[in-house]
Coordinates of C-alpha atoms in Angstrom, one line a residue:
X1 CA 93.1 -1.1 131.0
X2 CA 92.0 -3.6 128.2
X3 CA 94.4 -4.7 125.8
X4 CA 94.1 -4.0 121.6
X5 CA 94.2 -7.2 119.7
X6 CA 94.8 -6.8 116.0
X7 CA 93.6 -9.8 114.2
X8 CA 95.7 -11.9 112.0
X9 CA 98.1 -10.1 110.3
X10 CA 96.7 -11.3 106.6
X11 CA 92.9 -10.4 108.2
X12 CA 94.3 -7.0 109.2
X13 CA 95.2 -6.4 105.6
X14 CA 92.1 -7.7 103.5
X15 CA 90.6 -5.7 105.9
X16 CA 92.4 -2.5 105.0
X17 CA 92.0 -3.7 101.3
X18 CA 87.9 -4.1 101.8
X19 CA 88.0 -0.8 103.4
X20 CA 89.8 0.9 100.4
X21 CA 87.2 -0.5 97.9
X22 CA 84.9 1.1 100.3
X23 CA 86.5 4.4 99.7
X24 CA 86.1 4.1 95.9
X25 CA 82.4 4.2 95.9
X26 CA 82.5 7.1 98.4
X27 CA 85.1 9.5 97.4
X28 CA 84.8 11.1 94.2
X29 CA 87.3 10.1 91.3
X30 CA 89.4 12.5 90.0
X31 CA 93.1 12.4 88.8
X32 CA 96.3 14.7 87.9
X33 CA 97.3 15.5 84.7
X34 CA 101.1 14.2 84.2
X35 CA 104.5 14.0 82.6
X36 CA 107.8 12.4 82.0
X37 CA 110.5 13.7 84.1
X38 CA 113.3 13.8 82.5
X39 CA 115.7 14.6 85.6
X40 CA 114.2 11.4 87.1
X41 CA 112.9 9.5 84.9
X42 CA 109.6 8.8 86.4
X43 CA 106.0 10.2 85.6
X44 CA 105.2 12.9 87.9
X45 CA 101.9 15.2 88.4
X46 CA 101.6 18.7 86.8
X47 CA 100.1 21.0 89.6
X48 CA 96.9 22.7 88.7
X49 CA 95.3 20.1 86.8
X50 CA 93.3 18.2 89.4
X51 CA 90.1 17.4 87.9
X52 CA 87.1 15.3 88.7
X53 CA 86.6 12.1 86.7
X54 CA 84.3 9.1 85.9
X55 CA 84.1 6.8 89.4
X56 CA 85.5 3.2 88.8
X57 CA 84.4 1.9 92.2
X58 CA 86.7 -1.1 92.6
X59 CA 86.4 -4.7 93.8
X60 CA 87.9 -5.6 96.6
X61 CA 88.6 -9.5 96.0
X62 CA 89.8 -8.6 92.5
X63 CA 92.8 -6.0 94.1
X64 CA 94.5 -9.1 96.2
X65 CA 95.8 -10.8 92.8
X66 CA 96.5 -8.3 91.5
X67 CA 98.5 -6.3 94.2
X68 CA 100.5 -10.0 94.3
X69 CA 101.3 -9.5 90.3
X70 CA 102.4 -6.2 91.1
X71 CA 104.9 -6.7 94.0
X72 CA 106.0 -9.9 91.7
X73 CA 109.8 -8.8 91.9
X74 CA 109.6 -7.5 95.9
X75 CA 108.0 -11.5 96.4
X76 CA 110.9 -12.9 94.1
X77 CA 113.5 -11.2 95.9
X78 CA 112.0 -12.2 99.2
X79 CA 111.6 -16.3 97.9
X80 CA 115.0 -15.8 96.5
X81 CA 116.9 -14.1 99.5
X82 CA 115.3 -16.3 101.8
X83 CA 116.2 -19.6 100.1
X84 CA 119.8 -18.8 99.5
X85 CA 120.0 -17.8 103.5
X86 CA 118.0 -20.8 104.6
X87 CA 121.0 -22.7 102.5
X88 CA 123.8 -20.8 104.4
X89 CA 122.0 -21.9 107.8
X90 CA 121.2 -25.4 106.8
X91 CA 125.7 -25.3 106.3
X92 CA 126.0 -24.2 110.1
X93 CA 127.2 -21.2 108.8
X94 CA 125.0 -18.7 111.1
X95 CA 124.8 -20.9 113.9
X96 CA 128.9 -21.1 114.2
X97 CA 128.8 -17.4 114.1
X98 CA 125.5 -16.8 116.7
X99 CA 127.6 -19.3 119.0
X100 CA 130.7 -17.3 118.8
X101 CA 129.8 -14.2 119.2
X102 CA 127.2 -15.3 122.2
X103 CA 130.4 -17.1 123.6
X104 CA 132.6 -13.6 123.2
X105 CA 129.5 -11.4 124.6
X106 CA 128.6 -13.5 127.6
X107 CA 127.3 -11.1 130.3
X108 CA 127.4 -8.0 127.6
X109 CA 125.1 -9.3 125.0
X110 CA 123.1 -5.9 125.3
X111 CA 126.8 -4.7 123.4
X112 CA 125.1 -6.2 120.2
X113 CA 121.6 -4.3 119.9
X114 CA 123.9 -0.5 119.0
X115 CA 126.7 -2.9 117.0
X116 CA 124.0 -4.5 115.2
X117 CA 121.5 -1.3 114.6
X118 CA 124.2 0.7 113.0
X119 CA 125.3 -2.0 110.7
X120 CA 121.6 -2.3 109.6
X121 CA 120.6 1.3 110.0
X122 CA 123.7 1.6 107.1
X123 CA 121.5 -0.6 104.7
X124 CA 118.7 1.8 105.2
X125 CA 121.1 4.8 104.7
X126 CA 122.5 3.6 101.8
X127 CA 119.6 2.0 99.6
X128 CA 116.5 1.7 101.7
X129 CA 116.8 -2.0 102.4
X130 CA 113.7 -3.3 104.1
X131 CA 112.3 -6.6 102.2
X132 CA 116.2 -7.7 102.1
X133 CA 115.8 -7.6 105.7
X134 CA 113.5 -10.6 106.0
X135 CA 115.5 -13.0 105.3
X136 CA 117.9 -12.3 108.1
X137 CA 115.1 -13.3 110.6
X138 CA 115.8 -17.3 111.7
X139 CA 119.9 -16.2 112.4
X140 CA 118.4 -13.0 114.3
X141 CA 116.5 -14.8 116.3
X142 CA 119.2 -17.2 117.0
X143 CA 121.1 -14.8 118.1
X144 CA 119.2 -13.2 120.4
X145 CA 117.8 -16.0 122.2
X146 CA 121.1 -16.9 122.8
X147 CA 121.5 -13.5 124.4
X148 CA 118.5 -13.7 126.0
X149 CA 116.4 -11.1 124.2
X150 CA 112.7 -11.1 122.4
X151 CA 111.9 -11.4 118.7
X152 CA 110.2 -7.8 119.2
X153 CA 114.4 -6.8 119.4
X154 CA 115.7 -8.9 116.8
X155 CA 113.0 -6.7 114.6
X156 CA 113.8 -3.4 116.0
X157 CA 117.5 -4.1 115.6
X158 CA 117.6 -4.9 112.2
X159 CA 114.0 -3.7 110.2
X160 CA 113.8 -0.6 112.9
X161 CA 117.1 0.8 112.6
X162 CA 117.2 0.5 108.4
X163 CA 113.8 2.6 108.4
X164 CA 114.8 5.2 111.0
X165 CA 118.3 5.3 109.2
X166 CA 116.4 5.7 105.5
X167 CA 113.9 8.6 107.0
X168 CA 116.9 10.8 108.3
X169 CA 119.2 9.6 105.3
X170 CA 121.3 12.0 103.4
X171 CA 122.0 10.3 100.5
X172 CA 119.2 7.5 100.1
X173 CA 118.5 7.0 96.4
X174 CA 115.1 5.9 96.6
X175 CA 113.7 8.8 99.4
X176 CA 115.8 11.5 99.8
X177 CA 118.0 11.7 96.1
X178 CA 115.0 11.1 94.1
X179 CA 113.0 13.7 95.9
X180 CA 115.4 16.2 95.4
X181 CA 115.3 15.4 91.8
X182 CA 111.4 16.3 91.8
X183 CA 112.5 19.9 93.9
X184 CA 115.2 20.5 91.2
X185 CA 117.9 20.5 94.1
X186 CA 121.5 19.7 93.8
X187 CA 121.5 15.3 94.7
X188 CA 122.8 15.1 98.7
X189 CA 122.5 18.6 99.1
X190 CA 121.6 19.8 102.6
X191 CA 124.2 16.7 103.7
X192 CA 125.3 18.3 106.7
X193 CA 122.1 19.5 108.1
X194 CA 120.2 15.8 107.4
X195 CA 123.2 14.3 109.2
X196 CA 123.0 16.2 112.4
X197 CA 119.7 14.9 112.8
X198 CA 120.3 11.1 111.7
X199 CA 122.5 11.1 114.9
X200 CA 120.2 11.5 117.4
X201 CA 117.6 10.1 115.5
X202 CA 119.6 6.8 115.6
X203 CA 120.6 7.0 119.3
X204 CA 117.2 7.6 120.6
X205 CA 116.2 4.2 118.3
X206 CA 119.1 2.6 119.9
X207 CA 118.3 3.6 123.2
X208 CA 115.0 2.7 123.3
X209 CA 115.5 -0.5 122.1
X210 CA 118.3 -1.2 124.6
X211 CA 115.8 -0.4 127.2
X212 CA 113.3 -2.4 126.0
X213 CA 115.5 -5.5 126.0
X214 CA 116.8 -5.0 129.2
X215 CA 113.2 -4.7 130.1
X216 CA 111.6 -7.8 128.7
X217 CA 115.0 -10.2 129.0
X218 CA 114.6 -13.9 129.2
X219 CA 116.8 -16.7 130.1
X220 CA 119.2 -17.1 127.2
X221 CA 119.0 -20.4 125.3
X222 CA 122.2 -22.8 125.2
X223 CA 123.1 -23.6 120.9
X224 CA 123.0 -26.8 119.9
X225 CA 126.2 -29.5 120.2
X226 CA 127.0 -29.3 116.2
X227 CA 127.3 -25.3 116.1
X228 CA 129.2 -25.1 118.8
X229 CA 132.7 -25.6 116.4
X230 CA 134.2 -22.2 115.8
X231 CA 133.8 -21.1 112.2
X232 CA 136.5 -22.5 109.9
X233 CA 138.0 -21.0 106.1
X234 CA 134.6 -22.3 104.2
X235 CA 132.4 -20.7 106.8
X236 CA 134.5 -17.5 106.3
X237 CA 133.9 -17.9 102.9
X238 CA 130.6 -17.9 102.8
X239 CA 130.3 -15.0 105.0
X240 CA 132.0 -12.5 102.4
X241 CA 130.5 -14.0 99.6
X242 CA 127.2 -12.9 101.5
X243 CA 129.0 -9.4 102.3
X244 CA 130.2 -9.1 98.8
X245 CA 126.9 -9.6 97.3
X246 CA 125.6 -6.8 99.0
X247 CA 128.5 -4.4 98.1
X248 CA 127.9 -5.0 94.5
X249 CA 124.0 -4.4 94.8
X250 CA 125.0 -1.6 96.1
X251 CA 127.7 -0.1 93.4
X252 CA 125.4 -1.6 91.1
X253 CA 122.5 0.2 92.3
X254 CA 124.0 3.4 92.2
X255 CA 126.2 3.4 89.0
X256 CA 124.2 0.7 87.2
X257 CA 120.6 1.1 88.0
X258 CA 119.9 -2.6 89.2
X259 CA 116.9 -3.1 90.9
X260 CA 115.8 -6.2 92.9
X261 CA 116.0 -8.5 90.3
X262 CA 119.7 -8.4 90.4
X263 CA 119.6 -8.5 93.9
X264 CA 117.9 -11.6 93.6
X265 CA 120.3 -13.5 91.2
X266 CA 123.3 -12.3 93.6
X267 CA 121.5 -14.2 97.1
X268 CA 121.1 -17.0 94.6
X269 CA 124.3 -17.8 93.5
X270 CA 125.3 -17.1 97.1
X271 CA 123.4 -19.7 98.6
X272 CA 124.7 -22.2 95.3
X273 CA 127.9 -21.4 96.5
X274 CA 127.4 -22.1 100.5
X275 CA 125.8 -25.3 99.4
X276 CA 128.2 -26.7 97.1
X277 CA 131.2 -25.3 99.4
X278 CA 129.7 -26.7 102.6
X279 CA 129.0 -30.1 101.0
X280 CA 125.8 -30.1 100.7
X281 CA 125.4 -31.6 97.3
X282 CA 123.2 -30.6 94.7
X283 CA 120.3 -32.5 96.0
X284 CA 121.3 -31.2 99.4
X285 CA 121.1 -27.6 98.4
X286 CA 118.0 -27.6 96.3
X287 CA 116.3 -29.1 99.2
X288 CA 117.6 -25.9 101.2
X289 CA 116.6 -23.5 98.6
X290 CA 112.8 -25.4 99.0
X291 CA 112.5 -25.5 102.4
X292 CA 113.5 -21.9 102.2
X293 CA 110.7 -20.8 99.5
X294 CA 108.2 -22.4 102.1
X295 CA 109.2 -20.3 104.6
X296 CA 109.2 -17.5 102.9
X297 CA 105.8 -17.8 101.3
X298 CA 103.4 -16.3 104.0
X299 CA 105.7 -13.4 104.0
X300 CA 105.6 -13.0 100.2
X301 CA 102.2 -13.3 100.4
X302 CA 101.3 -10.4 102.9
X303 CA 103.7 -7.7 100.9
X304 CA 101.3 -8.6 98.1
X305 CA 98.2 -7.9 100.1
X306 CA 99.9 -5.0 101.4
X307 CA 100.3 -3.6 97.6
X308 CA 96.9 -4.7 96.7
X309 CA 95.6 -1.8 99.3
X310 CA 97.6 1.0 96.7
X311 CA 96.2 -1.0 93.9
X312 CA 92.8 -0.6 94.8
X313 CA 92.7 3.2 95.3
X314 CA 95.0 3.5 92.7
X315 CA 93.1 1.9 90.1
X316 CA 89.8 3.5 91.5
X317 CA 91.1 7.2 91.3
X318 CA 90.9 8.3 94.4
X319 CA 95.0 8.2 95.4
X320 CA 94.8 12.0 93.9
X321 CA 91.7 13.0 95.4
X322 CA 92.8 12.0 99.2
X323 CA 96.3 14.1 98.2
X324 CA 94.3 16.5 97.0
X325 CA 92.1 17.0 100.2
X326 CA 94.9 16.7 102.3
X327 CA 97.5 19.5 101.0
X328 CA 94.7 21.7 100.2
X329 CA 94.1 23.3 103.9
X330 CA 98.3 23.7 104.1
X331 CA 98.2 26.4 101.4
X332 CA 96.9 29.0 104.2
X333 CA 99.4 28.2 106.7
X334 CA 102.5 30.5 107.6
X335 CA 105.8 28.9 106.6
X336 CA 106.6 27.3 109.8
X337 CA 103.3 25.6 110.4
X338 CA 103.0 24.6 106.7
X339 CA 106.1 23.0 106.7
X340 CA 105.0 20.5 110.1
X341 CA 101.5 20.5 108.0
X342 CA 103.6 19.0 105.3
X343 CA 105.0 16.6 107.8
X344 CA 102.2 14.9 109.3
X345 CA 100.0 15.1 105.7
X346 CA 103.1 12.9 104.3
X347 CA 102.3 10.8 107.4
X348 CA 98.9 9.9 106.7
X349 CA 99.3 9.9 102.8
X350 CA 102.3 7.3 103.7
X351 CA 99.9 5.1 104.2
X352 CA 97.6 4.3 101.6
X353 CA 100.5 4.9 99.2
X354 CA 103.7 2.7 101.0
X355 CA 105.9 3.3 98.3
X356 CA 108.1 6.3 99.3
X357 CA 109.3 7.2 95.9
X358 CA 106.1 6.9 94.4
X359 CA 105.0 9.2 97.0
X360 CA 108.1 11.5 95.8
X361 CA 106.7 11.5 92.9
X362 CA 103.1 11.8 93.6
X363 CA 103.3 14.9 96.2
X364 CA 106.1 16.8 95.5
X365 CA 105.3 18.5 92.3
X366 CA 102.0 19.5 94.1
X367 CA 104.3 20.9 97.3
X368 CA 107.2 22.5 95.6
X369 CA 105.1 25.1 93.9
X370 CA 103.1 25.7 96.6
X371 CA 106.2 26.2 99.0
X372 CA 107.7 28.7 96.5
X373 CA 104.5 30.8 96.9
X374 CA 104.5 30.9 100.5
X375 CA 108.0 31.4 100.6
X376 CA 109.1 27.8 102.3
X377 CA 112.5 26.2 100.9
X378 CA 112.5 23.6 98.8
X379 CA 114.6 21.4 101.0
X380 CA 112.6 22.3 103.3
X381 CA 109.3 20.6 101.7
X382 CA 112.2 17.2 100.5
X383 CA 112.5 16.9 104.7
X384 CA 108.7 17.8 105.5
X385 CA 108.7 14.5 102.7
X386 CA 111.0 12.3 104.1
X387 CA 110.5 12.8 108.1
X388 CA 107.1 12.0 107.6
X389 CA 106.8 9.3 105.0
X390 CA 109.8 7.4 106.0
X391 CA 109.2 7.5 109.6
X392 CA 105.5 6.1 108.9
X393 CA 107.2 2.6 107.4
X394 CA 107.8 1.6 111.5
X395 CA 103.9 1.9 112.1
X396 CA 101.9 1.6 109.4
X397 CA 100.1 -2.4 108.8
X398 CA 100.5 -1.2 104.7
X399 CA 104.2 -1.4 104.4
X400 CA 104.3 -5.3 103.4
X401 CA 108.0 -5.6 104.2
X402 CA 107.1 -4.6 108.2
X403 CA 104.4 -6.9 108.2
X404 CA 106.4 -9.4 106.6
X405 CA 109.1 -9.2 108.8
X406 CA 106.9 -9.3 111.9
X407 CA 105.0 -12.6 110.6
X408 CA 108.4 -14.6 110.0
X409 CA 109.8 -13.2 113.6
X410 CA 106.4 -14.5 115.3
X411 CA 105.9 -10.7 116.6
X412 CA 102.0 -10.2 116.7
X413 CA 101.3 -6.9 115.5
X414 CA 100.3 -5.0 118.7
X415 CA 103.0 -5.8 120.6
X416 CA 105.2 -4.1 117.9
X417 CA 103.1 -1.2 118.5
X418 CA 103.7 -1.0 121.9
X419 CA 107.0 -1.0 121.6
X420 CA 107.4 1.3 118.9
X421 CA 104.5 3.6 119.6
X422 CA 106.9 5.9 122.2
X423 CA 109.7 5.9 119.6
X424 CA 107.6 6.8 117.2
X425 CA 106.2 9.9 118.7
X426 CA 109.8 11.2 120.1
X427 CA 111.2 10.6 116.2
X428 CA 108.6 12.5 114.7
X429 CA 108.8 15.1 117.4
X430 CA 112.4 15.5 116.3
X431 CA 111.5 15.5 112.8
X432 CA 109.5 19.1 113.7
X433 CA 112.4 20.1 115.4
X434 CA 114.6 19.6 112.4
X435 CA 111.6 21.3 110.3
X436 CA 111.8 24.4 112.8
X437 CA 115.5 24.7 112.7
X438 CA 115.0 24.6 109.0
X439 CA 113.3 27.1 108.3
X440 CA 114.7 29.0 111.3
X441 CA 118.3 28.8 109.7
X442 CA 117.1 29.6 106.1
X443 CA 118.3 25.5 105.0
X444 CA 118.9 25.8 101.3

C-alpha cells in the first residue's frame, strides 16, 4: 500500500487558502441577515433571511496578510508564551523537573501519558486551551525522550487530550456555555449527561495513545550532566508562578472577561521573573525571550495562514452559502437522524470556519429553530454542535494551533493522521451514541 505524503505544512495551507479563493468565483455569494445578542454579546444570524448577493471573488495572495492581522493576538500570545517558557528552560527549570520525574518513573514511564492527559485535557475542559499549548513543546519532548516515547505522543498527550476534553466539556466557556447562550439554555445545563460521556471519551484518548507509545517506543535518551541536580526553592518558584499564572487566566476569564491578551502579559512577567530569579540577568533573559520569539515564529506564522483560509470565504460571502447548502437537506430528516445530520454537517463546516464559537454563533440560530420544528431538543442541537465541531480540531490542517503544534514537535502531518485517524472515528462514533441516547432519554 503506498504511503500519503502531505506537503509542507505551510504548502498544505496556501494550498487550502488558493483553493478557498477558488470557491469564491464558483459558489454564489449570498449572506444572513444579523443581530446583536444580547445574552452573548456576539452578532449572530437571523434565520430566514438568507439571500443571494453581489460575488466578491477574492484574491488568494491578498487573504495570507490579512488572515496574519487577524490572528494578531492568537500570534502574540504564542511569541509571548513561548519566550517566557524558552526563559524558564534556558534556567534548567524544565530540565530539573524532566530528570526527576524520568528518574522516579524508570521502568513506568507509560504512568505519565494518563497523568499527563488529564492534567491537559483539564485546560481544554476548563477554557479551551490549544495555542497555550505550544509553548509546552521543547519540555514535552524532553520529557518523553527521556521516557523513551515519539513526538507524535508528546502531541497527543498534551494538544490531543485538551481538544477531546473541550469537545465533551460541560462547562467550556468558549464551545459549550456560549452555545447554550445562542439555544437560550440555562449555562452548564445538561452537566450530568455531558459528563458521562467526557469519561469514556477521555479513556479511549488515553488508551489509544498508551498503545500507540508502547507501540512505537524507542531507547530513552540520558539528560544532560547540568539538569541532573534535583530542583531547589527558586526552581519551585518558578514552577507556581507558571501554575499561578494559569489560575488567574482562568478566574479572570470567567469573572473578568480577559482574553489572550492578558494571558500574554501573565507568561511575560513569568518568564521576567524566572530570569531575574534564576540569575540570568537582564541581558541574560532578553536573550531568552529572543531566542524564544524565533522559535516561535514559524508557528505564529502557520495559525495566520490557517485564519487567512476563513478570511477568504469570509470576506468573499460564501461562509453562509456553504452553511446554507449543508443544513438545508437536514430539515427532512426524523429527529434521530437529523440530530447525527447535525453532527457530521458541524464536522465539515468545522473546517472552513475553525473557530468554534464563531461557528456557535454562525449555525446555531439557523439549527435551533429548525430543531424546535421537528421536535429535536435544544441541547440536543448544542451537543450535535460541539461533538462535531470540537472533535474536528484533532484532524482538520485549518485549526492553526494543531498545525502549529505539530510544526514545533517536528510531527509531519500524515503521521499525525495515522495516528489519530482510529481515534477519531471511535470518538465520533461515541459522539452518535451520546446523540442517540439523547434524544432517546428526552435530554433537556
Amino acid at each position: 500500500m503506498k504511503k500519503i505524503h502531505f506537503p509542507h505544512p505551510l504548502a498544505l495551507l496556501v494550498g487550502c487558502v488558493i483553493v478557498a479563493a477558488a470557491l469564491t468565483w464558483v459558489l454564489p455569494a449570498g449572506k444572513f441577515e444579523r443581530r446583536e445578542d444580547p445574552v452573548t454579546g456576539r452578532s449572530v444570524v437571523v434565520p430566514g433571511t438568507y439571500t443571494r448577493v453581489e460575488p466578491h471573488p477574492f484574491q488568494a495572495m491578498v487573504a495570507i496578510p490579512k488572515g496574519i492581522v487577524d490572528a494578531a493576538s492568537v500570534i502574540g500570545l504564542v511569541f509571548l508564551i513561548g519566550g517566557g517558557f524558552t526563559v524558564v528552560e534556558r534556567t534548567g527549570t524544565f530540565g530539573r523537573l524532566v530528570n526527576g520525574l524520568a528518574r522516579r518513573l524508570r521502568g513506568r514511564g507509560i504512568l505519565v501519558i494518563p497523568v499527563a492527559s488529564v492534567a491537559f485535557s483539564l485546560g481544554g475542559i476548563m477554557m479551551q486551551m490549544q495555542e497555550e499549548l505550544i509553548a509546552f513543546v521543547p519540555v514535552l519532548l524532553l520529557l518523553v525522550r527521556q521516557l523513551g516515547f515519539t513526538p507524535v505522543t508528546a502531541v497527543a498527550m498534551s494538544l490531543g487530550a485538551a481538544a477531546v476534553g473541550a469537545a465533551f466539556s460541560p462547562v467550556n466557556p468558549f464551545q459549550v456555555i456560549i452555545a447554550q447562550k445562542v439555544a437560550e439554555l440555562p449555562p452548564a445545563s445538561g452537566l450530568w449527561f455531558r459528563l458521562a460521556f467526557l469519561i469514556p471519551a477521555l479513556a479511549f484518548w488515553i488508551w489509544g495513545t498508551m498503545r500507540y507509545a508502547r507501540r512505537t517506543q524507542i531507547p530513552p535518551q540520558e539528560s544532560p550532566e547540568g539538569q541532573r541536580a534535583p530542583l531547589d526553592w527558586r526552581d519551585f518558584a518558578v514552577l507556581f508562578s507558571i501554575l499561578a499564572a494559569f489560575g488567574i487566566y482562568i478566574y479572570g476569564a470567567q469573572t473578568l472577561g480577559w482574553e489572550f491578551d492578558e494571558l500574554a502579559a501573565l507568561f511575560f512577567t513569568v518568564g521576567l521573573l524566572a530570569g531575574l530569579l534564576r540569575g540570568l540577568g537582564i541581558g541574560g533573559t532578553a536573550e531568552a525571550f529572543a531566542d524564544g520569539f524565533r522559535s516561535m515564529a514559524f508557528a505564529g506564522l502557520l495559525i495566520g495562514f490557517a485564519r487567512a483560509i476563513y478570511v477568504v470565504m469570509n470576506e468573499g460571502q460564501i461562509v453562509d452559502t456553504v452553511v446554507q447548502g449543508m443544513f438545508t437537506p437536514i430539515a427532512g430528516l426524523p429527529a434521530t437522524f437529523s440530530a447525527v445530520g447535525m453532527l457530521v454537517t458541524q464536522a465539515a463546516i468545522h473546517v472552513p470556519v475553525p473557530s468554534t464559537s464563531s461557528q456557535a454563533v454562525l449555525t446555531l440560530p439557523l439549527l435551533v429553530p429548525l430543531s424546535d420544528l421537528i421536535g429535536l431538543s435544544r441541547q440536543v442541537t448544542v451537543l450535535a454542535y460541539q461533538y462535531g465541531a470540537g472533535l474536528c480540531e484533532i484532524v482538520t490542517p485549518t485549526n492553526g494551533a494543531l498545525m502549529a503544534m505539530l510544526a514545533a514537535a517536528g510531527v509531519r502531518y500524515e503521521e499525525w493522521l495515522k495516528f489519530v485517524a482510529p481515534l477519531y472515528s471511535l470518538l465520533m462514533a461515541l459522539g452518535v451514541v451520546g446523540l442517540v441516547v439523547a434524544v432517546a432519554a428526552g435530554l433537556r
